[in-house]
Coordinates of C-alpha atoms and ligand atoms in Angstrom, one line a residue:
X1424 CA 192.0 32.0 130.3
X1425 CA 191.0 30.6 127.3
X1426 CA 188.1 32.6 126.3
X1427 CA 189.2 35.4 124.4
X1428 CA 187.9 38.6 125.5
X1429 CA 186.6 41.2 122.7
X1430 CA 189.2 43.9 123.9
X1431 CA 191.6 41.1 122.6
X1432 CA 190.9 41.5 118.9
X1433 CA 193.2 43.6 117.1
X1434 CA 191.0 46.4 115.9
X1435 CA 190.1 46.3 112.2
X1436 CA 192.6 49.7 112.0
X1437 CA 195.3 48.3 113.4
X1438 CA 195.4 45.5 111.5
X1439 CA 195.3 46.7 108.0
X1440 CA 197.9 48.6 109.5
X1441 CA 200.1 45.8 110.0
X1442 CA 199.4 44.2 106.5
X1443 CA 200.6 47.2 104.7
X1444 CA 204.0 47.5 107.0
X1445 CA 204.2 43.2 106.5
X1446 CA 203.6 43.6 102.4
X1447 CA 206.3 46.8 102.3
X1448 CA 209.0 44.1 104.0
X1449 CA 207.2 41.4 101.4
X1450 CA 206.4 39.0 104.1
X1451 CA 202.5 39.2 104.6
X1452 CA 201.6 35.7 103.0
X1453 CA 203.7 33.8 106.1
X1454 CA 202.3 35.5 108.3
X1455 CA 198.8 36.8 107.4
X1456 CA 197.2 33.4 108.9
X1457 CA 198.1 34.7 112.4
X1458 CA 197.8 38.0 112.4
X1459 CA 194.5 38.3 111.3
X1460 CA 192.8 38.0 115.2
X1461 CA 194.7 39.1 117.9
X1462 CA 198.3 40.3 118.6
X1463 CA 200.6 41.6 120.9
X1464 CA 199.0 45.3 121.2
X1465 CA 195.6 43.6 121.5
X1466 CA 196.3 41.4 124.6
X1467 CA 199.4 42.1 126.7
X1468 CA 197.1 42.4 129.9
X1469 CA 196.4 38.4 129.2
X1470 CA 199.9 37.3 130.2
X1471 CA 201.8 36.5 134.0
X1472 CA 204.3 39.1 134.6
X1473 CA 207.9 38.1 136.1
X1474 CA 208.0 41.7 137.9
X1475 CA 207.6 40.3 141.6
X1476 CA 206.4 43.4 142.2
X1477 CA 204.8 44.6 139.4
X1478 CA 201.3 52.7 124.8
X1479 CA 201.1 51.6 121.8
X1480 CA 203.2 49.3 119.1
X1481 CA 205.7 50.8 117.7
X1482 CA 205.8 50.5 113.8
X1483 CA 210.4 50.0 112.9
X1484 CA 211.3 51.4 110.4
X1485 CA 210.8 48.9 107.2
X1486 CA 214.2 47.0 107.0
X1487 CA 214.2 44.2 103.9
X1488 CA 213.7 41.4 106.7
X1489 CA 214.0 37.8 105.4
X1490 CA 214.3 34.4 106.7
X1491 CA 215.2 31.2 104.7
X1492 CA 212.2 29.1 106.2
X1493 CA 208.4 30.2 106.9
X1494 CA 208.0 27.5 109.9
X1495 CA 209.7 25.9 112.5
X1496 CA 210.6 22.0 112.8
X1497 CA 207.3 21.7 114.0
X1498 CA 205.4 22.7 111.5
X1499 CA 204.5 26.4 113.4
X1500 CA 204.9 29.9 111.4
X1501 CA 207.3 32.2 112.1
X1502 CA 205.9 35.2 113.7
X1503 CA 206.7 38.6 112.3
X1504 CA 209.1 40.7 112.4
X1505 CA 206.8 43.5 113.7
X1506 CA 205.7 41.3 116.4
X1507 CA 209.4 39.9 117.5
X1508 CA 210.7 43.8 117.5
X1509 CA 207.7 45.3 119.2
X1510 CA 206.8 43.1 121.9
X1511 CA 210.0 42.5 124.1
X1512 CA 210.8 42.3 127.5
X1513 CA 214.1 44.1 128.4
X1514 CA 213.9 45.5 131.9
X1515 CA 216.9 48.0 131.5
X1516 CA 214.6 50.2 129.1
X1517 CA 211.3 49.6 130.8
X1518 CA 208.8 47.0 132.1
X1519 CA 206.2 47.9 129.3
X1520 CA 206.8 45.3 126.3
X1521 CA 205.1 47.4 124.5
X1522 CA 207.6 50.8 125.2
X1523 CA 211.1 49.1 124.6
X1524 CA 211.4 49.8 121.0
X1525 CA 210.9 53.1 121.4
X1526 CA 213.1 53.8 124.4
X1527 CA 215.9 51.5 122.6
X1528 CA 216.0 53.6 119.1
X1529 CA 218.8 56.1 120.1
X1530 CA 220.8 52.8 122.2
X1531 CA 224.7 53.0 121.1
X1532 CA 225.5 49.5 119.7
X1533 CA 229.5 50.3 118.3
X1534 CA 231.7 50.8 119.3
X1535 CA 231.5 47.4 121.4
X1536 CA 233.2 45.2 122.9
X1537 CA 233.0 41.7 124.5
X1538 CA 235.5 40.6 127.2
X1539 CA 235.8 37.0 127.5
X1540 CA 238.1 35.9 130.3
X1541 CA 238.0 33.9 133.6
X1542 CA 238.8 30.2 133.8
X1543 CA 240.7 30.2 130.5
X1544 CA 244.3 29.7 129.3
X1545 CA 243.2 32.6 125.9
X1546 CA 241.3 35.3 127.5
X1547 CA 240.3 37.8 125.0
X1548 CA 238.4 40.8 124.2
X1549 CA 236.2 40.5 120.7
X1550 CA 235.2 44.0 119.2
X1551 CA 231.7 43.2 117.4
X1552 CA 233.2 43.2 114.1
X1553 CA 235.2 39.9 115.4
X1554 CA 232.4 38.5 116.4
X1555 CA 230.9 38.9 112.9
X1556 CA 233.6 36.5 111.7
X1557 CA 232.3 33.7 113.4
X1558 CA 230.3 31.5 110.7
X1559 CA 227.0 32.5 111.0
X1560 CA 223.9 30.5 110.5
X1561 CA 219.8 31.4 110.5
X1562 CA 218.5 29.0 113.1
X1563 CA 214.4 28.9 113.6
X1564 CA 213.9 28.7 117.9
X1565 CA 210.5 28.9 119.5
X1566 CA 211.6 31.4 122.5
X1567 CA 209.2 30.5 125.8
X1568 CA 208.8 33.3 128.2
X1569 CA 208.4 32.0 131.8
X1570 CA 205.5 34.6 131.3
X1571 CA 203.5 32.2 129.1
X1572 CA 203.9 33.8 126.3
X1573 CA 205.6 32.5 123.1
X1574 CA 207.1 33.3 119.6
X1575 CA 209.4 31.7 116.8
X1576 CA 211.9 33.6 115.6
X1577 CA 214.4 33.0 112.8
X1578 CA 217.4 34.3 114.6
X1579 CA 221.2 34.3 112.9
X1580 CA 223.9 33.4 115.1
X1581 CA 227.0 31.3 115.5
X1582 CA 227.3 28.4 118.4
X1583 CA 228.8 29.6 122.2
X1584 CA 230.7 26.6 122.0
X1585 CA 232.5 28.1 119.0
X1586 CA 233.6 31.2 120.7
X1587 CA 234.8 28.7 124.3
X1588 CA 236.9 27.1 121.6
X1589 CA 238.9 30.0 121.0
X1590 CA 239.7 31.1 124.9
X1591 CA 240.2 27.4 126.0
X1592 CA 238.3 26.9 129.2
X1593 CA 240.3 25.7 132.3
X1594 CA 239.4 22.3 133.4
X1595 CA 237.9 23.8 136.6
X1596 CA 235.4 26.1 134.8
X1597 CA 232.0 24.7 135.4
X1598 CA 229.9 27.5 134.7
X1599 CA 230.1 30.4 132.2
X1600 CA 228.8 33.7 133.6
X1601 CA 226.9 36.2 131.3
X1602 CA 226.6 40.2 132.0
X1603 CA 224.9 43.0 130.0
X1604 CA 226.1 46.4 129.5
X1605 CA 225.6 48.5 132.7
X1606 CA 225.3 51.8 131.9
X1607 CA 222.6 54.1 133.4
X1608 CA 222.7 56.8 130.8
X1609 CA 221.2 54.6 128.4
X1610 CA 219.3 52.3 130.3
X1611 CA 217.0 54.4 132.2
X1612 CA 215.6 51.1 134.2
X1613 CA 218.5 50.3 135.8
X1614 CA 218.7 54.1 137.2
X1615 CA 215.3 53.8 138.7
X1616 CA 214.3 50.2 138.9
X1617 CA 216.2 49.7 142.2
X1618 CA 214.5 46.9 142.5
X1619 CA 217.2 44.7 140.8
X1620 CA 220.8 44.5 141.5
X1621 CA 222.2 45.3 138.2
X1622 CA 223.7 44.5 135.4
X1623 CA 221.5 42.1 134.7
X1624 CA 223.6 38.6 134.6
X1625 CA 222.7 34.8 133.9
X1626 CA 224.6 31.6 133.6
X1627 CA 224.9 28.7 132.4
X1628 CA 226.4 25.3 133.7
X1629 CA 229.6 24.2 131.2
X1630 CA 227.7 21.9 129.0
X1631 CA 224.6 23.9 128.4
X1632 CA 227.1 26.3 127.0
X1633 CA 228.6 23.6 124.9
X1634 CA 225.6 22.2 123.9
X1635 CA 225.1 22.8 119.9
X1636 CA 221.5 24.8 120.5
X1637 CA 223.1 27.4 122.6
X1638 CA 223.5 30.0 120.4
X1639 CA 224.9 33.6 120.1
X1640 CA 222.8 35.8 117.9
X1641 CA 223.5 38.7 116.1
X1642 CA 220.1 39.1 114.2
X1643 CA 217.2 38.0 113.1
X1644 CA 215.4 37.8 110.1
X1645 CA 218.5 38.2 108.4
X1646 CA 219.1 41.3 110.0
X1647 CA 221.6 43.0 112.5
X1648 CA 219.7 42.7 115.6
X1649 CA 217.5 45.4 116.9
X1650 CA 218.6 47.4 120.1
X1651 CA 214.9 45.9 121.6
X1652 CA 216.4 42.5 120.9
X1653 CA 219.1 42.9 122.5
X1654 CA 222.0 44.3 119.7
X1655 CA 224.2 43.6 119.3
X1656 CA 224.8 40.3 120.6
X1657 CA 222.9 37.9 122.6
X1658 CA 222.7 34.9 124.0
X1659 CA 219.8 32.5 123.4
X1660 CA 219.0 28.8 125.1
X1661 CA 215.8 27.6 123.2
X1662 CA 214.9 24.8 126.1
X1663 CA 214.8 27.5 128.7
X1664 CA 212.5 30.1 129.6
X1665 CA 213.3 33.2 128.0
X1666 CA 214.9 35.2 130.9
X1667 CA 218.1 33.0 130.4
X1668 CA 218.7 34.3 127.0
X1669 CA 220.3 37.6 128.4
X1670 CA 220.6 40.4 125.8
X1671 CA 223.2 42.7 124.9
X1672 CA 226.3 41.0 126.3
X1673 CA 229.7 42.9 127.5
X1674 CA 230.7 40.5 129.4
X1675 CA 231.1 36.4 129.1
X1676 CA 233.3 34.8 132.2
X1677 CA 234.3 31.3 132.9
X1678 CA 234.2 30.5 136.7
X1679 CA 233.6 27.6 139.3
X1680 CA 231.0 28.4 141.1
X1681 CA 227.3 28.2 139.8
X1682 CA 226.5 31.7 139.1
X1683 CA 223.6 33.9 140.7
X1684 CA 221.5 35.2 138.1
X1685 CA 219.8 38.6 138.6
X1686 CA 216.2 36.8 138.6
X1687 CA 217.6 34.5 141.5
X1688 CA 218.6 37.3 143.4
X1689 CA 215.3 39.1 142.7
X1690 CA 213.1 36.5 143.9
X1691 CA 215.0 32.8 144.3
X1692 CA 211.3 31.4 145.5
X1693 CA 210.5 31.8 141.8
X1694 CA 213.1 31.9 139.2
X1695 CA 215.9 28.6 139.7
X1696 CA 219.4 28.6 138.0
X1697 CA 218.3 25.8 135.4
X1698 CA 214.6 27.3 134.0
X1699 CA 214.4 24.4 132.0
X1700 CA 210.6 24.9 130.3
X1701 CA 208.6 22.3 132.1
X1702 CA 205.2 22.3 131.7
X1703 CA 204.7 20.1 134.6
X1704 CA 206.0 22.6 137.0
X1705 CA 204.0 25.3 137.5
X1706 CA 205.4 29.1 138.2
X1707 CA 204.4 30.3 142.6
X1708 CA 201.7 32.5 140.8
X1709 CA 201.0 30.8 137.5
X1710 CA 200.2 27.8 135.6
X1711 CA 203.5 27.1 133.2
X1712 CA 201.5 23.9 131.4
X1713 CA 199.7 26.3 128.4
X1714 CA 201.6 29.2 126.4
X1715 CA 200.1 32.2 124.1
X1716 CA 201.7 32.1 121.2
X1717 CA 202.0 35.7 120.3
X1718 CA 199.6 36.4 116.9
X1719 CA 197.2 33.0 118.0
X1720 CA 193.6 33.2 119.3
X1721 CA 193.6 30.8 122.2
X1722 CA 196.5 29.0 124.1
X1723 CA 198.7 26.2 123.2
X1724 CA 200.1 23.3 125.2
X1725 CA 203.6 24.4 126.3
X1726 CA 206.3 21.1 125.9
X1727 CA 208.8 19.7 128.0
X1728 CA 212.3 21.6 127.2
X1729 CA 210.3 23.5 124.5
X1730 CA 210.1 20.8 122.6
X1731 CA 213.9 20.4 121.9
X1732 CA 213.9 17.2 124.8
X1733 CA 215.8 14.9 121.9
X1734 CA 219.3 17.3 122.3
X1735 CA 218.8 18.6 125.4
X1736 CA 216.9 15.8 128.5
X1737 CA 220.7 14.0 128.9
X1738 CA 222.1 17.3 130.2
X1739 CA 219.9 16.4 133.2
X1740 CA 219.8 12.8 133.7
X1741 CA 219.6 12.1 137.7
X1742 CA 218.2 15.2 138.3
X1743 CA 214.5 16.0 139.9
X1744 CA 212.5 17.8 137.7
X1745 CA 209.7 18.6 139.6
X1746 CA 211.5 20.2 142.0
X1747 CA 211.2 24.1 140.9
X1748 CA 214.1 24.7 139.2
Ligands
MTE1371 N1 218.2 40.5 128.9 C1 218.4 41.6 129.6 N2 219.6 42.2 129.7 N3 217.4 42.2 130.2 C2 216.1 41.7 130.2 O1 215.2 42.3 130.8 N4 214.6 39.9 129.5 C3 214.7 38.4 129.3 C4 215.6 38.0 128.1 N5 216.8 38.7 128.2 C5 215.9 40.5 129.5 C6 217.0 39.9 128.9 C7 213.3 37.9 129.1 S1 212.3 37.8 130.4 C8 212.9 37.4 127.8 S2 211.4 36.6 127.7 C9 213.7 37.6 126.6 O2 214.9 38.4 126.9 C10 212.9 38.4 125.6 O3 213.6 38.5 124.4 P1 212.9 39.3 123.2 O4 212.5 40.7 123.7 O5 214.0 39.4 122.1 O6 211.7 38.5 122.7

């Protein structure tokens, strides 16, 4: 797995390609390091796949994308804003990383709305312009797909715990339920993908929700998000694999029960309610204890909750974590 194949290297072609779209959004010196070997287009075929079952990069049109830092806490570049908008895995489009861009240019984003409700004394529904009032922030999260594949993205984004404030969950909510648009005209995957009970949903028990990290993003890299990220509002839980951090959000409920995620429903063998990254326990098919960090030669040692254990390993206290979770 580690030796990197020849058909991984970006082509020379490709590449300059890349530095002349990074210069025209005046980011190439942050991000040159990693882009000069291998990317996403070079190497997709490398990484697991969640599909139980189981074209080219896209090239966005040039937005003025900034962030306020170049690394993470860590000390770990950001990766590009080519790579984080043209390497995504959002099933309702298409299974192809590679293909969502494209298929998500023309996806409506306003008008939209947000119903928040359930166990809570101030149910309300938030148009996205609402949402936009709550104080947003940049915050830099490495994002850990249970793939083995990784990135770091500058997202922008305001706390969930901000928005539970406002509805005032019911003492008996334990669990916040999350659900994506459904809506087969524009998500072709979820007209022929039968595979999955849609819309997809996730959860999250009450104080994963209220912890500080849990954010609900809007954009990244200082911009409105991108339909492939998930526009125009997301969820995302740094210290989990990636599939918790459900895109496109229409729906946000407070209940009692734990929620059944649509990757529990799909295959509950391999994908638990908590997916807290655990390099110690390994995926049914796959090894979780190394990563690819998307735009690296090689692989990285993946980290216990993503390397966010300090805010996060009391959530858990008492519980096994080397059962599969
Ligand atoms: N949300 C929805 N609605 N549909 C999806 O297919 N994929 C998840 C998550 N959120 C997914 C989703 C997975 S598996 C990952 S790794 C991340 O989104 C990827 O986010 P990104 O494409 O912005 O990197």
């Amino acid at each position: 797995m580690d030796k990197i194949k020849s058909s991984e290297i970006t082509p020379e072609r490709v590449y300059l390609s890349r530095r002349d779209f990074l210069k025209s959004m005046g980011i190439v010196s942050a991000s040159a390091a990693v882009l000069a070997a291998c990317g996403p287009a070079a190497n997709a075929t490398a990484d697991a796949t969640l599909n139980p079952t189981e074209a080219p990069a896209m090239e966005s049109e040039a937005p003025a994308a900034t962030a306020q830092a170049t690394t993470d806490e860590l000390g770990d570049p950001l990766n590009s804003f080519e790579d984080i908008t043209n390497y995504n895995n959002f099933y309702e489009f298409t299974t192809d990383k590679q293909r969502v861009a494209k298929l998500a240019t023309d996806f409506r984003t306003s008008p939209w709305e947000v119903q928040v409700g359930g166990l809570v004394n101030n149910p309300k529904t938030y148009s996205i312009d609402d949402l936009r009032k709550f104080e947003a922030e940049e915050r830099i999260y490495r994002l850990r797909c249970v793939e083995a594949w990784s990135m770091v993205i500058p997202w922008f984004g305001f706390p969930l715990h901000k928005l539970l404030a406002e509805v005032e969950p019911k003492s008996e909510a334990k669990y916040v339920r999350f659900e994506t648009l459904y809506d087969k005209e524009q998500f072709p995957g979820q007209k022929t993908d039968i595979w999955y009970q849609w819309p997809y949903v996730e959860g999250l028990r009450m104080d994963e929700a209220m912890n500080d990290l849990t954010l609900m993003a809007t954009g990244l890299y200082g911009k409105d998000l991108l339909p492939q990220n998930g526009a125009p509002i997301r969820l995302v839980v740094p210290w989990k694999y990636g599939f918790k951090s459900i895109k496109s959000i229409v729906k946000i409920d407070l209940v009692a029960e734990m929620p059944t995620s649509l990757w529990m429903a799909a295959a509950p063998q391999e994908y638990g309610f908590y997916a807290n990254v655990n390099p110690n326990v390994d995926h049914p098919r796959w090894s979780q204890a190394t990563e690819r960090r998307i735009g690296e030669l090689g692989r990285r040692a993946s980290i216990m909750f993503n390397g966010y254990e300090e805010e996060v390993a009391h959530l858990y206290d008492g519980m096994d974590l080397s059962a599969n979770y």
